[in-house]
Coordinates of C-alpha atoms in Angstrom, one line a residue:
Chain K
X1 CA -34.3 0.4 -15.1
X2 CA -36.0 -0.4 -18.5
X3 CA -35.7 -4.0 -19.9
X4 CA -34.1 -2.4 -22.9
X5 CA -32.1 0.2 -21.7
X6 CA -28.5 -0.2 -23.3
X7 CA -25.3 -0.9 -21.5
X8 CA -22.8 2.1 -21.1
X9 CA -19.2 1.1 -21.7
X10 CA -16.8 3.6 -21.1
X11 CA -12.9 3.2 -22.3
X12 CA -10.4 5.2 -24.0
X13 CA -8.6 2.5 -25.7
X14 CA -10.5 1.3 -28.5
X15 CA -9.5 -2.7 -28.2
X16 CA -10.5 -3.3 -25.7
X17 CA -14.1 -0.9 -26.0
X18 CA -14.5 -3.4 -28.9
X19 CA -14.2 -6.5 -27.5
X20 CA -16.6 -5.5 -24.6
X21 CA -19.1 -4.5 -27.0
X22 CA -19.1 -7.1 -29.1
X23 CA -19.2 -9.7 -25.9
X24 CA -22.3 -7.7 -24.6
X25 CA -24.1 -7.7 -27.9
X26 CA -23.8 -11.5 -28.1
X27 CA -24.7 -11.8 -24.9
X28 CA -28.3 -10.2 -26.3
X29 CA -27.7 -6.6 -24.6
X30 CA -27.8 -3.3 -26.1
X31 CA -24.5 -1.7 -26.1
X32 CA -23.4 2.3 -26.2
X33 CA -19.9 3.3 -26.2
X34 CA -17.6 6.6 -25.6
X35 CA -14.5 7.1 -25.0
X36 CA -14.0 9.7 -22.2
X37 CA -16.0 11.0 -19.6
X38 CA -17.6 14.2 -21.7
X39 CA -19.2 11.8 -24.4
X40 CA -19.8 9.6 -21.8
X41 CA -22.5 12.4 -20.1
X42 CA -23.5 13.2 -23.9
X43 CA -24.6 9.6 -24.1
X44 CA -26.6 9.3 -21.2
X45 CA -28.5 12.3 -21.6
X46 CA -29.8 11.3 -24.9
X47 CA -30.8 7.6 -23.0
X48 CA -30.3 6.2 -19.6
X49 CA -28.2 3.5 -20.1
X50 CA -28.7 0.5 -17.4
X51 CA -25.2 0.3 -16.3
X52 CA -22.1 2.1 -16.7
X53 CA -19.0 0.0 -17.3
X54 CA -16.5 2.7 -16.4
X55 CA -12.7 3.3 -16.8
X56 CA -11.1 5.4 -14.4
X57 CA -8.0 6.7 -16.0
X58 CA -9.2 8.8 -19.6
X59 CA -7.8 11.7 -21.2
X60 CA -10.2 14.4 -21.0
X61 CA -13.1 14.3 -18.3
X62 CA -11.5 10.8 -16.8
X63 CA -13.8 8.2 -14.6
X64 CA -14.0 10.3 -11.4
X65 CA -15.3 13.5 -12.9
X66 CA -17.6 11.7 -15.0
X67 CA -18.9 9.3 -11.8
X68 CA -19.2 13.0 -10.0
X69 CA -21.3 14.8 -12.6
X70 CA -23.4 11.7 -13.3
X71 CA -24.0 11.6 -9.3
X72 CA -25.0 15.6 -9.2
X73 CA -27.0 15.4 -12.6
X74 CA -28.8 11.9 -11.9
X75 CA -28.3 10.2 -8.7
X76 CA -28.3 7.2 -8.5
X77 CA -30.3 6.5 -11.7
X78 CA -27.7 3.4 -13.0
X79 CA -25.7 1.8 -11.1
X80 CA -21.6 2.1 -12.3
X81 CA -19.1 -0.5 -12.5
X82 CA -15.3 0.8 -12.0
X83 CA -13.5 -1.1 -14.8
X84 CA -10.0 -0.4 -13.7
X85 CA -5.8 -1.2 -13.7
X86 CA -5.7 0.8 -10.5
X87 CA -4.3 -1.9 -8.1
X88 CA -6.7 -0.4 -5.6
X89 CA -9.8 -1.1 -7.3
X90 CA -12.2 -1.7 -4.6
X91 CA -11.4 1.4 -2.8
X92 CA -11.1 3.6 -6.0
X93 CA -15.0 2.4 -6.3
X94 CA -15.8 3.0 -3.3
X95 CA -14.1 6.6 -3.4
X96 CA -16.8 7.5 -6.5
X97 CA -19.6 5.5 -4.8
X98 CA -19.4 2.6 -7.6
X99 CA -21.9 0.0 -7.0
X100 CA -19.0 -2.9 -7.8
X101 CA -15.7 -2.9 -9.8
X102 CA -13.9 -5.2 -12.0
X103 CA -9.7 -5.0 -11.7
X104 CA -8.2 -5.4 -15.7
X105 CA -6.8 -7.7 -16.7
X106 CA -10.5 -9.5 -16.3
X107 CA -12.3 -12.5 -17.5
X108 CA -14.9 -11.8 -19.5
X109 CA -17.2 -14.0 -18.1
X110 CA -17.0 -12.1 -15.0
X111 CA -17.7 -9.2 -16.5
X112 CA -21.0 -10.6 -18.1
X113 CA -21.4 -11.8 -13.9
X114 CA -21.5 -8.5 -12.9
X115 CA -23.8 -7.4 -15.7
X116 CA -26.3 -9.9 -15.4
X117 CA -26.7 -9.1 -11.6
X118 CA -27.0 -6.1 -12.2
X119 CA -29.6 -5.9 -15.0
X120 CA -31.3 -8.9 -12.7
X121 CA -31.6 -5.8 -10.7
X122 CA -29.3 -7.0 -7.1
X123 CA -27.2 -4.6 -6.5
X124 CA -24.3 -5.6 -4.7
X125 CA -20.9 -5.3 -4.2
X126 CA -18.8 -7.5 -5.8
X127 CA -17.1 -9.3 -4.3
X128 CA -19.3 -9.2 -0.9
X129 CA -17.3 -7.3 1.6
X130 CA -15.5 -10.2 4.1
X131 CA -16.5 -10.4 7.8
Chain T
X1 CA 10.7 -4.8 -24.8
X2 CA 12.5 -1.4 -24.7
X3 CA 10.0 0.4 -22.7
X4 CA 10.0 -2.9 -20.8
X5 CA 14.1 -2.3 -20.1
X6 CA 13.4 1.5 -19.2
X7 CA 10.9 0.7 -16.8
X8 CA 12.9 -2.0 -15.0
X9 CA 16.1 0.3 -15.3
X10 CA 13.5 2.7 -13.0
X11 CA 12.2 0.4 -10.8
X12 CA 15.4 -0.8 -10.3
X13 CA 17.0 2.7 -9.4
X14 CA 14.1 3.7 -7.2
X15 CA 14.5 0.9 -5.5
X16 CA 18.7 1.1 -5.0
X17 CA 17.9 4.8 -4.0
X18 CA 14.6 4.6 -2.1
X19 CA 16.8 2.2 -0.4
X20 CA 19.4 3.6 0.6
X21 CA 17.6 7.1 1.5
X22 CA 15.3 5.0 3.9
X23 CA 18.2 3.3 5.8
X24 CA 20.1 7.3 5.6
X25 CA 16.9 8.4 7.2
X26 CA 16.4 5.4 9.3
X27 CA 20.1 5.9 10.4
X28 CA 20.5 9.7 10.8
X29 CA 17.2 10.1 12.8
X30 CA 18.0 7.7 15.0
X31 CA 21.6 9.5 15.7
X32 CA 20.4 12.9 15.9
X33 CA 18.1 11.6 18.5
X34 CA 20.3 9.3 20.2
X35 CA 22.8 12.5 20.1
X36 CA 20.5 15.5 21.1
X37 CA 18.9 13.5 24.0
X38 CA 22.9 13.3 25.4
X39 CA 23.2 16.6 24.6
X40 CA 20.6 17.3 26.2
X41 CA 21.1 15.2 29.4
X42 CA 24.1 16.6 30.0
X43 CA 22.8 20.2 29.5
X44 CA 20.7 19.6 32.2
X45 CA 23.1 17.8 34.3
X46 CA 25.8 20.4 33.2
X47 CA 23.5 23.2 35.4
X48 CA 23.3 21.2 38.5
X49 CA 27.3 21.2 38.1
X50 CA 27.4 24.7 37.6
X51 CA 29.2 23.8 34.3
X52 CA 28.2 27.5 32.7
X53 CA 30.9 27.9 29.9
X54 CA 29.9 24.2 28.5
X55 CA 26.2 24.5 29.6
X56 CA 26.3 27.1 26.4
X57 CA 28.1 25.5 24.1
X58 CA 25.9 22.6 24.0
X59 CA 23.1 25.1 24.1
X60 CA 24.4 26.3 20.7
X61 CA 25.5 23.1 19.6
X62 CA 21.5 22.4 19.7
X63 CA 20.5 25.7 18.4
X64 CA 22.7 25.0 15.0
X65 CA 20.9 21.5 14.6
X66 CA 19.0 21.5 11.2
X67 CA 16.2 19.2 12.4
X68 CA 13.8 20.9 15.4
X69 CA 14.3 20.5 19.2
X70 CA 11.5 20.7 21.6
X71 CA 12.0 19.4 25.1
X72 CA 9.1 18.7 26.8
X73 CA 8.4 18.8 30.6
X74 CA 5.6 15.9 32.0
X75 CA 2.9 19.3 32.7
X76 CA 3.5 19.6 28.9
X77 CA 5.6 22.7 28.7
X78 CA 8.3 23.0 26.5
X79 CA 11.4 23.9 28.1
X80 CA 13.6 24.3 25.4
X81 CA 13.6 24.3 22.0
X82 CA 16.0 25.5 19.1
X83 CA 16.4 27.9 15.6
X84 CA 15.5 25.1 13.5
X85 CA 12.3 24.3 15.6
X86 CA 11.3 28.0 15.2
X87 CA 11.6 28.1 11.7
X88 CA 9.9 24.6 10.9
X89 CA 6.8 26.2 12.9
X90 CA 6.7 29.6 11.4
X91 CA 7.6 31.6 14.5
X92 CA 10.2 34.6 14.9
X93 CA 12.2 33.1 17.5
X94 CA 12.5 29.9 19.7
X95 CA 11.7 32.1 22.5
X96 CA 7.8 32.3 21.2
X97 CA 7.7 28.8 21.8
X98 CA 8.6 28.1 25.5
X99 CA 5.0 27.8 26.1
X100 CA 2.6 25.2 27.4
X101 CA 1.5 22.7 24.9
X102 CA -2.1 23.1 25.1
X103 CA -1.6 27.0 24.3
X104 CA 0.4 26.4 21.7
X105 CA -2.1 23.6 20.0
X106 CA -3.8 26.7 19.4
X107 CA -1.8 27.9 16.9
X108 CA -0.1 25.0 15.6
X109 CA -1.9 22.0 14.8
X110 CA -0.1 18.4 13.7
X111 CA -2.0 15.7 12.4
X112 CA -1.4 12.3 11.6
X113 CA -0.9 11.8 7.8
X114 CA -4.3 9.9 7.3
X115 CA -5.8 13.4 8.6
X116 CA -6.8 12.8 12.8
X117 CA -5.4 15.6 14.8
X118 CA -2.5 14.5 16.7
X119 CA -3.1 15.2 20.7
X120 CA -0.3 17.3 21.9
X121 CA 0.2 15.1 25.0
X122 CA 2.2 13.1 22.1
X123 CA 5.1 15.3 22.7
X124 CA 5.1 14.3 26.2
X125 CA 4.4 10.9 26.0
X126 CA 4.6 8.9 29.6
X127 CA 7.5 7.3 29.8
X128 CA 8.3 3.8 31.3
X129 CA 11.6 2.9 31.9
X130 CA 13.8 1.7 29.5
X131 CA 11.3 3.1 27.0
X132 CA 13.0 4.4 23.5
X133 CA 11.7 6.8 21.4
X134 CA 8.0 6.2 19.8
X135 CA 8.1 8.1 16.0
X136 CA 5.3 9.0 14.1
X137 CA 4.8 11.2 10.6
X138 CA 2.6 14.1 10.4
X139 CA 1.2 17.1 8.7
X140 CA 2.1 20.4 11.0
X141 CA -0.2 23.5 10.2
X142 CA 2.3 26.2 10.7
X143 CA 1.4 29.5 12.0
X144 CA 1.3 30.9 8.4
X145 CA -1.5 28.3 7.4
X146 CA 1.3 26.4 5.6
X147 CA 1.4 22.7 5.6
X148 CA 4.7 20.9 6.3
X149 CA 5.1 16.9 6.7
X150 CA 7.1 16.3 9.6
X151 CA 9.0 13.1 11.0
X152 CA 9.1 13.1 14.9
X153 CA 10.9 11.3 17.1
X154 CA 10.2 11.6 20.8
X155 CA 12.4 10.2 23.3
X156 CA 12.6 10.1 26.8
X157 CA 15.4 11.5 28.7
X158 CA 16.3 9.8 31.4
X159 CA 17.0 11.1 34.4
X160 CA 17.6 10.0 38.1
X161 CA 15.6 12.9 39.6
X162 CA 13.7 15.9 38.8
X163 CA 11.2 16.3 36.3
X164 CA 10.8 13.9 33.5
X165 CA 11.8 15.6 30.0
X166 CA 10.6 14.2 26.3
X167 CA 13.1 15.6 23.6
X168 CA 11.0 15.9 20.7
X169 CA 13.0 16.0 16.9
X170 CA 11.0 17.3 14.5
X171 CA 12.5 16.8 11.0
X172 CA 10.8 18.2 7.8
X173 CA 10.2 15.5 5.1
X174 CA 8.3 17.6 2.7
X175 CA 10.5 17.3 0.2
X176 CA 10.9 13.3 0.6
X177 CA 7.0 13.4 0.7
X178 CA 6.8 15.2 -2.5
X179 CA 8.9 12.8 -4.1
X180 CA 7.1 9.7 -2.8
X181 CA 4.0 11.4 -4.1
X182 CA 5.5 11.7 -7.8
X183 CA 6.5 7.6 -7.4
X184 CA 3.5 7.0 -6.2
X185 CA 2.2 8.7 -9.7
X186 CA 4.8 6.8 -11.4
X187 CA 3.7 3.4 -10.2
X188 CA -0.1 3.8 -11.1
X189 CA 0.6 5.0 -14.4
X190 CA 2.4 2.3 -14.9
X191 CA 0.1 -0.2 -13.4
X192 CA -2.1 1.5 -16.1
X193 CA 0.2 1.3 -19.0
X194 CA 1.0 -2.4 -18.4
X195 CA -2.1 -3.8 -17.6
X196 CA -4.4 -1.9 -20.1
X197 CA -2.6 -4.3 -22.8
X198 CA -2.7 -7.2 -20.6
X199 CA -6.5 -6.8 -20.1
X200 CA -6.9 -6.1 -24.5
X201 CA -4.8 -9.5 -25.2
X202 CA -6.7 -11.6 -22.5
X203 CA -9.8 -10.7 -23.4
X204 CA -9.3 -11.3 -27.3
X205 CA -7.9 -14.4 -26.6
X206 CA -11.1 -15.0 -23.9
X207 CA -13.3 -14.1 -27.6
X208 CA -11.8 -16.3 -29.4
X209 CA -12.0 -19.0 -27.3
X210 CA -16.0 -18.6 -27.5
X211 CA -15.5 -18.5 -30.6
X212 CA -13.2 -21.7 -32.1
X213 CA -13.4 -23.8 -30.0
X214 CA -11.1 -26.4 -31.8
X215 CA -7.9 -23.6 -30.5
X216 CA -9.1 -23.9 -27.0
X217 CA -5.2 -25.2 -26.2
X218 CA -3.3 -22.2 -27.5
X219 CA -5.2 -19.8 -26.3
X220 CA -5.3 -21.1 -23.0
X221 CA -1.5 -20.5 -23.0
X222 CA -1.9 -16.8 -24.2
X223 CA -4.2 -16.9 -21.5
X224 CA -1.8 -18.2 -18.8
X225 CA 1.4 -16.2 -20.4
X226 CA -0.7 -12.9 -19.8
X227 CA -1.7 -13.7 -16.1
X228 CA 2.0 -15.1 -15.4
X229 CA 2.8 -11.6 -17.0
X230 CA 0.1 -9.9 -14.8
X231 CA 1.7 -11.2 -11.8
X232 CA 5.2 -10.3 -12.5
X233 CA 3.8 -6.3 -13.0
X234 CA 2.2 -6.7 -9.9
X235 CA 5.2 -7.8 -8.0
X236 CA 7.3 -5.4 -9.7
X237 CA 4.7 -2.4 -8.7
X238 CA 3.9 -4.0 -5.0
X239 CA 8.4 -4.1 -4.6
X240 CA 8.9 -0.5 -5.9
X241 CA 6.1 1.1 -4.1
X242 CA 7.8 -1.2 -1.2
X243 CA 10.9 0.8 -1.2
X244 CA 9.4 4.1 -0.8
X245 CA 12.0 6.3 1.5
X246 CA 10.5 8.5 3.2
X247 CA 7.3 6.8 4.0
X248 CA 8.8 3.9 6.2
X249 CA 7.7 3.4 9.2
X250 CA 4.3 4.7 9.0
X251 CA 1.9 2.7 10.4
X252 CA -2.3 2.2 9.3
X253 CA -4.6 0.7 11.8
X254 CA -6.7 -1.9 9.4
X255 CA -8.0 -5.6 9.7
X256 CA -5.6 -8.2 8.5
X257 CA -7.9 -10.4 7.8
X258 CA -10.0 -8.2 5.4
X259 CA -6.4 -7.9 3.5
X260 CA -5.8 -11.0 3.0
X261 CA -9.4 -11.6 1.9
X262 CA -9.0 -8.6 -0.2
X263 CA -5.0 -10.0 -1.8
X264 CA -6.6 -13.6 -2.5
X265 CA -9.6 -11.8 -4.4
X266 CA -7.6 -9.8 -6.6
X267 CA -5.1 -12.9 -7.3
X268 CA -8.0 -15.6 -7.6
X269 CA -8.5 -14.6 -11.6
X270 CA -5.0 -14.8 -12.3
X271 CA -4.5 -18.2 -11.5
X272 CA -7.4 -20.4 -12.6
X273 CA -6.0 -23.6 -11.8
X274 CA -5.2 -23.0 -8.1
X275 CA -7.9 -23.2 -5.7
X276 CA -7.2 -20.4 -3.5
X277 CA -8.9 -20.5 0.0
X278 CA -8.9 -17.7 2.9
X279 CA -10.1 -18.6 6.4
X280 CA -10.3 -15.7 8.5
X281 CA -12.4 -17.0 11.7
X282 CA -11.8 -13.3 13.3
X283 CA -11.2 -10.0 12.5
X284 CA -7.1 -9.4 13.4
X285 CA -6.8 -5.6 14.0
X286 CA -3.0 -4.7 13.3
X287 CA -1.4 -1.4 13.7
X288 CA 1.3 -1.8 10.4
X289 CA 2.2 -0.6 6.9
X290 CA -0.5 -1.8 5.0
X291 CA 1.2 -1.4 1.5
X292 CA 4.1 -3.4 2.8
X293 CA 1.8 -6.0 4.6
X294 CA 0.0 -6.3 1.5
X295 CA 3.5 -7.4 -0.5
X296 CA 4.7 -9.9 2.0
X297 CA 1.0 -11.5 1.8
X298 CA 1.0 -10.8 -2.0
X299 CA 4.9 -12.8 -1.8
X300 CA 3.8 -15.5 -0.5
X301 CA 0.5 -16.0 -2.6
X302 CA 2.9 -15.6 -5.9
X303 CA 5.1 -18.1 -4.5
X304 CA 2.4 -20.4 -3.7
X305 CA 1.3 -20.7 -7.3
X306 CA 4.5 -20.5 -8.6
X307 CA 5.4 -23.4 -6.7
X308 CA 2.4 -25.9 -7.2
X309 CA 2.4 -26.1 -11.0
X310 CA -0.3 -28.7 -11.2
X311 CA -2.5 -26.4 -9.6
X312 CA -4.4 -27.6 -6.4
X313 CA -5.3 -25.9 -3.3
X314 CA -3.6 -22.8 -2.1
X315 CA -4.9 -21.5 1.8
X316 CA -4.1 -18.4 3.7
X317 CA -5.6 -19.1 7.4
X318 CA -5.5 -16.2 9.8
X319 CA -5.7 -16.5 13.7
X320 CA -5.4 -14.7 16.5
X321 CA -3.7 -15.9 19.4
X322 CA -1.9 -14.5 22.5
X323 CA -2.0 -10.8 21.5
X324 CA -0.3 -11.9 17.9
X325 CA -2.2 -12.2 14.5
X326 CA -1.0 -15.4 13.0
X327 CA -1.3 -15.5 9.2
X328 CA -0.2 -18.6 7.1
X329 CA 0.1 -19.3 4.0
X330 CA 0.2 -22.7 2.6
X331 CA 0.3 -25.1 -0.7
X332 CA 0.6 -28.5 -1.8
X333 CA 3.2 -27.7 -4.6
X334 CA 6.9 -29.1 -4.5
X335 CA 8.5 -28.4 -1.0
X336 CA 11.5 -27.0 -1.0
X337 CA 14.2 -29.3 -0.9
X338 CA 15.7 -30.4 2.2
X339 CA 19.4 -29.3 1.7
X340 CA 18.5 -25.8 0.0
X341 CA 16.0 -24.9 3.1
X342 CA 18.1 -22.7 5.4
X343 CA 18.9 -20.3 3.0
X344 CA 15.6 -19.3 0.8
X345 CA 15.7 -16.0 2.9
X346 CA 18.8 -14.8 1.5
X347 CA 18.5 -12.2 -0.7
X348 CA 18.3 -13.1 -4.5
X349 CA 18.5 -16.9 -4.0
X350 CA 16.6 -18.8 -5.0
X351 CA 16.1 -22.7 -3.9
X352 CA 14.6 -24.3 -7.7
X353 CA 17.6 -22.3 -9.5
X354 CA 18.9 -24.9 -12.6
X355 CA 16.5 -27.5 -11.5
X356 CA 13.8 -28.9 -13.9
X357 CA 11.3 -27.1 -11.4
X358 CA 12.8 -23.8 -12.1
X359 CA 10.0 -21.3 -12.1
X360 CA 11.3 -17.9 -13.0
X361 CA 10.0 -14.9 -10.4
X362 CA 12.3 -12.4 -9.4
X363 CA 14.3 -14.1 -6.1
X364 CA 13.0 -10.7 -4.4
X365 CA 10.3 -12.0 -2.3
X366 CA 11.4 -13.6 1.0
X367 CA 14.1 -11.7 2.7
X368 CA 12.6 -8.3 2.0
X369 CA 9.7 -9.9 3.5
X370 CA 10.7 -11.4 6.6
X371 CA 12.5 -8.1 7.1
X372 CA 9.0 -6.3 6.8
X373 CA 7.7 -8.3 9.2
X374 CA 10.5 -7.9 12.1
X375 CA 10.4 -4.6 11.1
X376 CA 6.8 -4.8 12.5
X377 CA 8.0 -6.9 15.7
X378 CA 6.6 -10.2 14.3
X379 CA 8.4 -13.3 12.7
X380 CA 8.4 -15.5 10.1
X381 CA 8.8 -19.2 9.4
X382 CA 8.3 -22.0 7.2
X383 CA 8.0 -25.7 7.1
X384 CA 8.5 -28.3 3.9
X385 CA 8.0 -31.6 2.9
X386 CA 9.7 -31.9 -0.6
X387 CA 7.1 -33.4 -2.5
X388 CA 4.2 -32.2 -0.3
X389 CA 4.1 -28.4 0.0
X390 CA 5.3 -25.4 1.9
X391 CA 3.5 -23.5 4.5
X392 CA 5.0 -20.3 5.5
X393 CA 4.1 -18.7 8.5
X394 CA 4.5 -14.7 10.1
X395 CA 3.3 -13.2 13.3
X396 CA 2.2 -9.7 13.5
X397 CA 1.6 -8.1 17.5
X398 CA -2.5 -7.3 17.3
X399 CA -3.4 -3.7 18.1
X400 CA -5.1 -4.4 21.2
X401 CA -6.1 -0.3 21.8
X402 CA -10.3 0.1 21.5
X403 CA -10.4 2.6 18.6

């Protein structure tokens, strides 16, 4: 993970792609955004982004399939953050091997958490696992 | 609004009709059971009376069933079984499967609906006296490769002497499967479609809070209107996916404690002003719906906050005790008053109705979820100092088996 590698937000609707983007950039961190999962892999093979903030549910290539081909193409190369409704978030992250997730409706400062731990580079899943 | 009304006028008929097909079910299983294993008894009992003529007549009378028959011997052969049995396993005639169990578990295979294979010996289960039939749901591999969910219901027939005898009724559910799967589709697009505006309007409202500070007040009520509205979806989702038909009774092996953690976690950024606490001291292995666990413990959460509008400490504790996990849920919000106490678990009442601490929610929570719970063979209870707080309390039985 490069210092300056952008964050990937991922998010059919467009609201709320904008809000996160403008949160992120005044939060000082480069931002890159697409709105299913196809532009979603067009964007990170031009430039590894640091994190993936991912929605599950797209039209088009939707968060699994993208989480699957970015899996097969680059590993584990950034870790992804399931940003979903799903009521199961937790195990819908750990279904796609998702390194944390964030249930909508979410506070943004806990979505700037998650990204600062994660560009802190701790991986972790969030929230740690009871018991 | 109207999309609003269209949904509830779904959720609403899912839940009259999900309803009412689980209590049919529910209802006609247990008959049919109740009915063949008489029928059955006395066709045994019939042959040691040399009763011939009737002896056959039963013997059709169980043929024309529509749900399967297997009787089962304690060596694990079955003895009899019927038409309908025949065709919900693929095979030309009941004839082909008077076999033993173990052969036949080479052509058939059932599995429980989370995927482990089901041993065949749970045909034949032991029976203790005064035992009543054990059910379970699974997937039967027919013959033909084809999948078919199955409810069965094994009883033991009882019998003074002879070998013991399971009567096994199989019932195909496929259908009420399929349906339950297209709900299920239902519920998390809507979960989707509601909270995918939620999460746009709280986080604008989150923006602009960093960025006037001098609105700080009225955003922090679009703030708590969106997570009072957040809450009301996901009681509405957590009731309808309650009243799924064909699905009750099914039963997950999972840590109750790691739930409740799990419940409080998702529920902690929706109400900011509550302190909400779990103490979990040990694991509490349950064998239980976990969807419908999750609503009662989700109930009582909502209620809590509902209940202490100044905010304050909310605490589920879970313990273990004497074969029973003991899970409690408690707040230091307005008590219930004295005289309204006995009958907050009637359906739709509501104890703060026309009083100045009337807090909306739906009236839904607390007999459907006391009836979850003695569904599950546990209890629940409360106690309530107006003023001080409530603390309600349920019992599940621990699942004691090593895995």
């Amino acid at each position: 993970m490069t210092a300056g590698a952008p964050i990937l937000v991922v998010d059919d609707d467009l609201d709320l792609l904008s809000v996160m983007e403008i949160v992120l950039s005044d939060a000082g961190y480069a931002v890159r955004t697409a709105t299913d999962g196809r532009s979603a892999l067009a964007c990170v093979a031009r430039e590894m982004p640091a994190l993936v903030l991912l929605d599950m549910r797209m039209p088009g290539m939707n968060g699994w399939e993208f989480a699957r081909e970015f899996r097969a193409r680059h590993g584990r190369a950034a870790p992804i953050v399931v940003v979903t409704a799903a009521e199961d978030a937790r195990r819908r992250a750990e279904e796609i091997g998702a390194d944390a997730w964030l249930a909508k409706p979410f506070d943004l400062d806990d979505m700037l958490a998650v990204v600062a731990r994660f560009r802190a580079g701790e991986p972790a899943m969030e929230p740690p696992a009871a018991g | 609004m109207l999309v609003w009304i269209a949904f509830s006028d779904r959720v609403a008929d899912a839940l009259a009709d999900g309803r009412a097909r689980g209590v049919l079910h529910l209802g006609m299983g247990a008959a049919f059971a109740a009915l063949s294993a008489a029928i059955l008894l006395a066709l045994i009992r019939s042959g040691e009376r040399a009763a011939i003529g009737l002896a056959a007549e039963i013997r059709s009378a169980v043929d024309a069933m529509a749900d399967g028959v297997l009787v089962v011997d304690e060596a694990g052969r079955v003895v009899e079984a019927n038409r309908a049995a025949a065709e919900l396993l693929g095979v030309p005639s009941k004839d082909d499967l008077l076999r033993s169990l173990d052969d036949w578990a080479i052509r058939f295979v059932l599995r429980a609906i989370d995927g482990a294979p089901v041993p065949s010996h749970r045909f034949a289960p032991r029976s203790r006296a005064g035992e009543r039939a054990t059910r379970y749901d699974g997937i039967l591999r027919r013959a033909d490769g084809r999948d078919v969910f199955v409810a069965v219901a094994a009883s033991p027939v009882e019998r003074p002497e002879g070998p013991q005898l399971t009567v096994n009724i199989l019932r195909d559910v496929s259908a009420a499967r399929r349906l339950d799967e297209l709900r299920e589709e239902f519920i998390s697009v809507a979960a989707h479609e509601f909270k995918t505006p939620l999460a746009v309007v709280k986080a604008y409202a989150q923006l602009m809070q960093r960025r006037e500070p001098s609105e700080a007040q009225p955003l922090a009520v679009i703030q708590r209107q969106v997570d009072r509205l957040s809450r009301l979806v996901q009681h509405l989702l957590d009731v309808s996916r309650l009243r799924q038909g064909a699905s009750e009774g099914r039963r997950d092996r999972f840590d109750l404690s790691a739930l409740a953690a799990e419940i409080v976690e998702r529920m902690r950024p929706t109400t900011p002003a509550h302190e909400l606490r779990v103490e979990a001291p040990a694991p509490a292995p349950v064998l239980a719906d976990r969807d419908r666990i999750a609503c009662v413990l989700t109930s009582l959460l909502d209620n809590a906050v509902r209940f202490s509008p100044a905010g304050g400490p909310i605490q589920a504790r879970i313990d273990v005790a004497n074969g029973e996990a003991l899970v409690s849920v408690g707040d230091r919000g307005l008590g219930i008053p004295r005289e309204r106490q006995e009958r907050i678990f009637e359906r739709y009442y509501r104890a703060h109705a026309g009083t100045p601490e009337d807090y909306g929610g739906l009236g839904l929570g607390l007999d459907t979820s006391r009836e979850i719970v003695q569904g599950h063979g546990g209890r629940m209870w409360f106690e309530s100092e107006p003023g001080e707080g409530s603390t309600f309390h349920f019992s599940l039985p621990l699942d004691e088996r090593i895995a």
